[in-house]
Short mmCIF file of C-alpha atoms in Angstrom, two decimals:
data_model
loop_
_atom_site.label_atom_id
_atom_site.label_comp_id
_atom_site.label_asym_id
_atom_site.label_seq_id
_atom_site.Cartn_x
_atom_site.Cartn_y
_atom_site.Cartn_z
CA ASP E 192 27.80 148.79 89.54
CA ALA E 193 30.43 150.62 91.57
CA GLY E 194 33.11 150.25 88.93
CA VAL E 195 36.79 149.66 89.67
CA ILE E 196 37.63 151.19 93.04
CA GLN E 197 41.10 152.43 93.86
CA SER E 198 42.52 153.81 97.06
CA PRO E 199 44.01 156.10 98.07
CA ARG E 200 43.16 158.69 95.43
CA HIS E 201 46.16 160.75 96.47
CA GLU E 202 49.27 159.81 98.37
CA VAL E 203 52.17 162.04 99.32
CA THR E 204 55.10 160.36 100.97
CA GLU E 205 58.79 160.79 101.56
CA MET E 206 61.53 158.96 99.74
CA GLY E 207 62.28 155.61 101.33
CA GLN E 208 58.79 155.04 102.68
CA GLU E 209 56.64 152.09 101.73
CA VAL E 210 53.60 152.79 99.57
CA THR E 211 50.65 150.46 99.11
CA LEU E 212 48.01 151.09 96.47
CA ARG E 213 44.77 149.14 96.51
CA CYS E 214 42.28 148.04 93.91
CA LYS E 215 38.89 146.38 93.94
CA PRO E 216 37.90 145.14 90.48
CA ILE E 217 34.37 144.94 89.14
CA SER E 218 32.57 141.94 90.53
CA GLY E 219 32.72 139.06 88.04
CA HIS E 220 35.80 140.35 86.26
CA ASN E 221 38.64 137.84 86.43
CA SER E 222 41.45 139.82 84.81
CA LEU E 223 43.12 142.73 86.60
CA PHE E 224 45.74 145.15 85.33
CA TRP E 225 48.02 147.73 86.91
CA TYR E 226 49.15 150.65 84.72
CA ARG E 227 51.30 153.67 85.45
CA GLN E 228 50.79 156.99 83.68
CA THR E 229 53.73 159.32 83.16
CA MET E 230 54.19 162.29 80.85
CA MET E 231 56.98 160.63 78.93
CA ARG E 232 55.65 157.11 78.48
CA GLY E 233 51.91 157.48 78.76
CA LEU E 234 50.14 154.41 80.14
CA GLU E 235 52.63 151.65 80.88
CA LEU E 236 51.44 148.15 81.69
CA LEU E 237 53.10 147.05 84.92
CA ILE E 238 51.49 143.67 85.58
CA TYR E 239 48.30 141.77 84.94
CA PHE E 240 46.53 138.88 86.61
CA ASN E 241 44.14 136.23 85.30
CA ASN E 242 42.10 134.43 87.96
CA ASN E 243 44.33 135.92 90.67
CA VAL E 244 47.51 134.54 89.04
CA PRO E 245 50.16 136.96 87.76
CA ILE E 246 50.54 136.38 84.02
CA ASP E 247 52.99 139.04 82.90
CA ASP E 248 55.03 141.21 85.26
CA SER E 249 57.66 142.22 82.72
CA GLY E 250 56.56 145.83 83.03
CA MET E 251 57.35 146.07 86.73
CA PRO E 252 60.23 148.55 86.80
CA GLU E 253 62.37 146.97 89.49
CA ASP E 254 62.38 144.78 92.54
CA ARG E 255 61.10 147.64 94.63
CA PHE E 256 57.70 147.05 93.00
CA SER E 257 55.51 144.09 93.89
CA ALA E 258 51.87 143.23 93.26
CA LYS E 259 49.55 140.70 94.80
CA MET E 260 46.05 139.48 94.23
CA PRO E 261 45.06 137.37 97.23
CA ASN E 262 41.48 136.94 96.04
CA ALA E 263 39.18 137.86 93.17
CA SER E 264 38.07 141.11 94.73
CA PHE E 265 41.31 142.73 95.87
CA SER E 266 44.77 143.58 94.60
CA THR E 267 47.67 145.63 95.93
CA LEU E 268 50.64 147.32 94.32
CA LYS E 269 53.46 147.97 96.73
CA ILE E 270 56.55 150.11 96.33
CA GLN E 271 59.28 149.65 98.92
CA PRO E 272 61.32 151.79 99.24
CA SER E 273 59.72 154.56 97.23
CA GLU E 274 61.75 157.05 95.19
CA PRO E 275 60.85 160.46 93.68
CA ARG E 276 60.90 158.95 90.17
CA ASP E 277 58.00 156.71 91.17
CA SER E 278 55.76 159.78 91.25
CA ALA E 279 52.96 159.12 88.78
CA VAL E 280 49.30 158.19 88.52
CA TYR E 281 48.72 154.49 88.99
CA PHE E 282 45.63 152.96 87.40
CA CYS E 283 43.96 149.65 88.03
CA ALA E 284 41.70 148.13 85.36
CA SER E 285 39.64 144.98 85.13
CA THR E 286 37.85 142.92 82.53
CA ILE E 287 36.54 139.46 81.81
CA SER E 288 39.34 137.33 80.43
CA GLY E 289 39.19 137.34 76.64
CA ALA E 290 37.13 140.50 76.43
CA ASN E 291 38.57 143.42 74.53
CA VAL E 292 37.64 146.38 76.69
CA LEU E 293 39.17 147.30 80.04
CA THR E 294 37.35 149.30 82.69
CA PHE E 295 39.63 151.64 84.59
CA GLY E 296 39.50 152.99 88.08
CA ALA E 297 39.94 156.69 88.79
CA GLY E 298 43.61 156.23 89.61
CA SER E 299 45.92 156.84 92.57
CA ARG E 300 48.15 159.88 92.27
CA LEU E 301 51.46 159.22 94.03
CA THR E 302 53.93 161.93 94.92
CA VAL E 303 57.24 160.91 96.45
CA LEU E 304 59.19 163.81 97.92
CA ASP V 227 59.88 149.48 74.13
CA GLN V 228 56.97 151.59 72.92
CA GLN V 229 54.89 149.25 70.82
CA VAL V 230 52.15 151.84 70.42
CA LYS V 231 53.16 155.36 69.49
CA GLN V 232 51.26 158.60 69.44
CA ASN V 233 53.70 161.14 68.08
CA SER V 234 51.56 164.23 68.60
CA PRO V 235 51.36 165.18 72.28
CA SER V 236 48.73 167.81 71.57
CA LEU V 237 46.21 168.96 68.99
CA SER V 238 44.05 172.07 68.88
CA VAL V 239 41.04 172.45 66.59
CA GLN V 240 38.14 174.82 66.20
CA GLU V 241 34.66 173.76 67.24
CA GLY V 242 32.79 172.23 64.32
CA ARG V 243 35.92 171.20 62.45
CA ILE V 244 37.39 167.71 62.16
CA SER V 245 39.87 166.36 64.71
CA ILE V 246 42.26 163.67 63.48
CA LEU V 247 44.34 161.79 66.02
CA ASN V 248 47.00 159.38 64.81
CA CYS V 249 48.60 156.26 66.18
CA ASP V 250 51.28 153.86 64.96
CA TYR V 251 52.13 150.40 66.23
CA THR V 252 55.00 148.02 65.74
CA ASN V 253 53.74 144.63 66.89
CA SER V 254 52.18 142.66 64.04
CA MET V 255 50.52 140.36 66.59
CA PHE V 256 48.10 143.09 67.62
CA ASP V 257 44.65 142.21 66.34
CA TYR V 258 42.36 144.59 68.19
CA PHE V 259 42.67 148.35 68.53
CA LEU V 260 40.92 150.81 70.77
CA TRP V 261 40.69 154.47 71.60
CA TYR V 262 40.19 155.65 75.15
CA LYS V 263 39.31 159.13 76.32
CA LYS V 264 40.53 160.59 79.60
CA TYR V 265 39.34 163.65 81.48
CA PRO V 266 41.42 165.15 84.31
CA ALA V 267 41.24 163.29 87.63
CA GLU V 268 39.35 160.41 86.03
CA GLY V 269 40.36 157.04 84.64
CA PRO V 270 40.43 156.41 80.89
CA THR V 271 37.08 155.40 79.41
CA PHE V 272 36.51 153.32 76.32
CA LEU V 273 35.49 155.27 73.23
CA ILE V 274 35.62 153.13 70.10
CA SER V 275 37.41 150.05 68.79
CA ILE V 276 38.21 148.15 65.62
CA SER V 277 39.16 144.59 64.84
CA SER V 278 42.07 143.85 62.54
CA ILE V 279 39.70 142.30 60.00
CA LYS V 280 38.12 145.69 59.38
CA ASP V 281 39.48 148.96 58.09
CA LYS V 282 36.81 151.30 59.41
CA ASN V 283 34.40 151.52 62.31
CA GLU V 284 32.00 154.37 62.86
CA ASP V 285 30.02 155.38 65.93
CA GLY V 286 28.22 158.69 65.65
CA ARG V 287 30.75 161.50 65.39
CA PHE V 288 33.66 159.10 65.93
CA THR V 289 35.30 156.99 63.23
CA VAL V 290 38.38 154.84 63.57
CA PHE V 291 40.40 153.87 60.52
CA LEU V 292 42.91 151.03 60.42
CA ASN V 293 45.69 150.61 57.85
CA LYS V 294 47.30 147.28 58.66
CA SER V 295 49.98 147.44 55.99
CA ALA V 296 51.19 150.75 57.41
CA LYS V 297 50.54 149.67 61.02
CA HIS V 298 48.62 152.89 61.48
CA LEU V 299 45.27 153.85 62.88
CA SER V 300 43.51 157.13 63.28
CA LEU V 301 40.52 158.56 65.10
CA HIS V 302 38.35 161.12 63.37
CA ILE V 303 35.94 163.29 65.32
CA VAL V 304 33.55 165.33 63.26
CA PRO V 305 32.20 167.77 64.10
CA SER V 306 34.44 168.45 67.09
CA GLN V 307 32.80 169.87 70.21
CA PRO V 308 34.32 171.62 73.25
CA GLY V 309 33.27 168.63 75.38
CA ASP V 310 35.61 166.46 73.32
CA SER V 311 38.58 168.23 74.90
CA ALA V 312 40.46 165.45 76.70
CA VAL V 313 43.49 163.21 76.41
CA TYR V 314 43.00 160.41 73.88
CA PHE V 315 44.91 157.17 74.23
CA CYS V 316 45.40 154.68 71.45
CA ALA V 317 45.57 151.05 72.59
CA ALA V 318 46.27 147.71 70.97
CA LYS V 319 46.14 144.11 72.08
CA PRO V 320 47.02 140.69 70.71
CA MET V 321 44.84 137.62 71.30
CA SER V 322 46.01 137.60 74.90
CA ASN V 323 44.95 140.19 77.42
CA ASP V 324 47.94 142.50 77.64
CA MET V 325 46.71 145.79 76.23
CA ARG V 326 49.36 148.35 75.32
CA PHE V 327 48.76 152.06 75.26
CA GLY V 328 50.35 155.02 73.58
CA ALA V 329 51.52 158.16 75.35
CA GLY V 330 48.29 160.01 74.60
CA THR V 331 47.31 163.11 72.64
CA ARG V 332 45.74 166.08 74.38
CA LEU V 333 42.92 167.44 72.23
CA THR V 334 41.66 170.96 72.78
CA VAL V 335 38.52 172.03 70.94
CA LYS V 336 38.13 175.80 70.95
CA PRO V 337 34.66 177.38 70.89
#
């Protein structure tokens, strides 16, 4: 079991550039979550999908953020254009719908200069 | 809107003593509560959980207590070990999937 796989692990970019973060959930898991970790707010839920369908995106900060899940084994979180305040660690997690425990990836650390 | 709150950003204890991490929540629809542990450069990993129908769950050195009337839960680690040094996140979820996390508490266990 390879776990939840995220890429890139680190991304440094300049303000205004587009950033795409990727996630491969655990095979067989049908719920996928994107979280953002900041010092002030801890782990914030951005969006989650059930069976590739976005269920709740109320945590997405603004229109600059978008997330897709084109199939059961892949999801992207895109920021366009990026801003310095988007600097954070972004985590992807997956589970079986209805289960109580999420499995997290190792995270993608984003730095926007 | 922080529905799950961990008001202590850090805690330092001596090896062998008890560590108590606290968490408060506001949403009465939460019916399952969890603690996750996070080491640097890794994702959070599940530690222990408790259903709202219970008030205590124990797993080895780790015990979680739930006080529903106060909307408060705590994690006790006894005895604390240096390897327990990490950031601990409290989490809560309703019947649906959207799990909410607190801001985390950094625990340092000194040898």
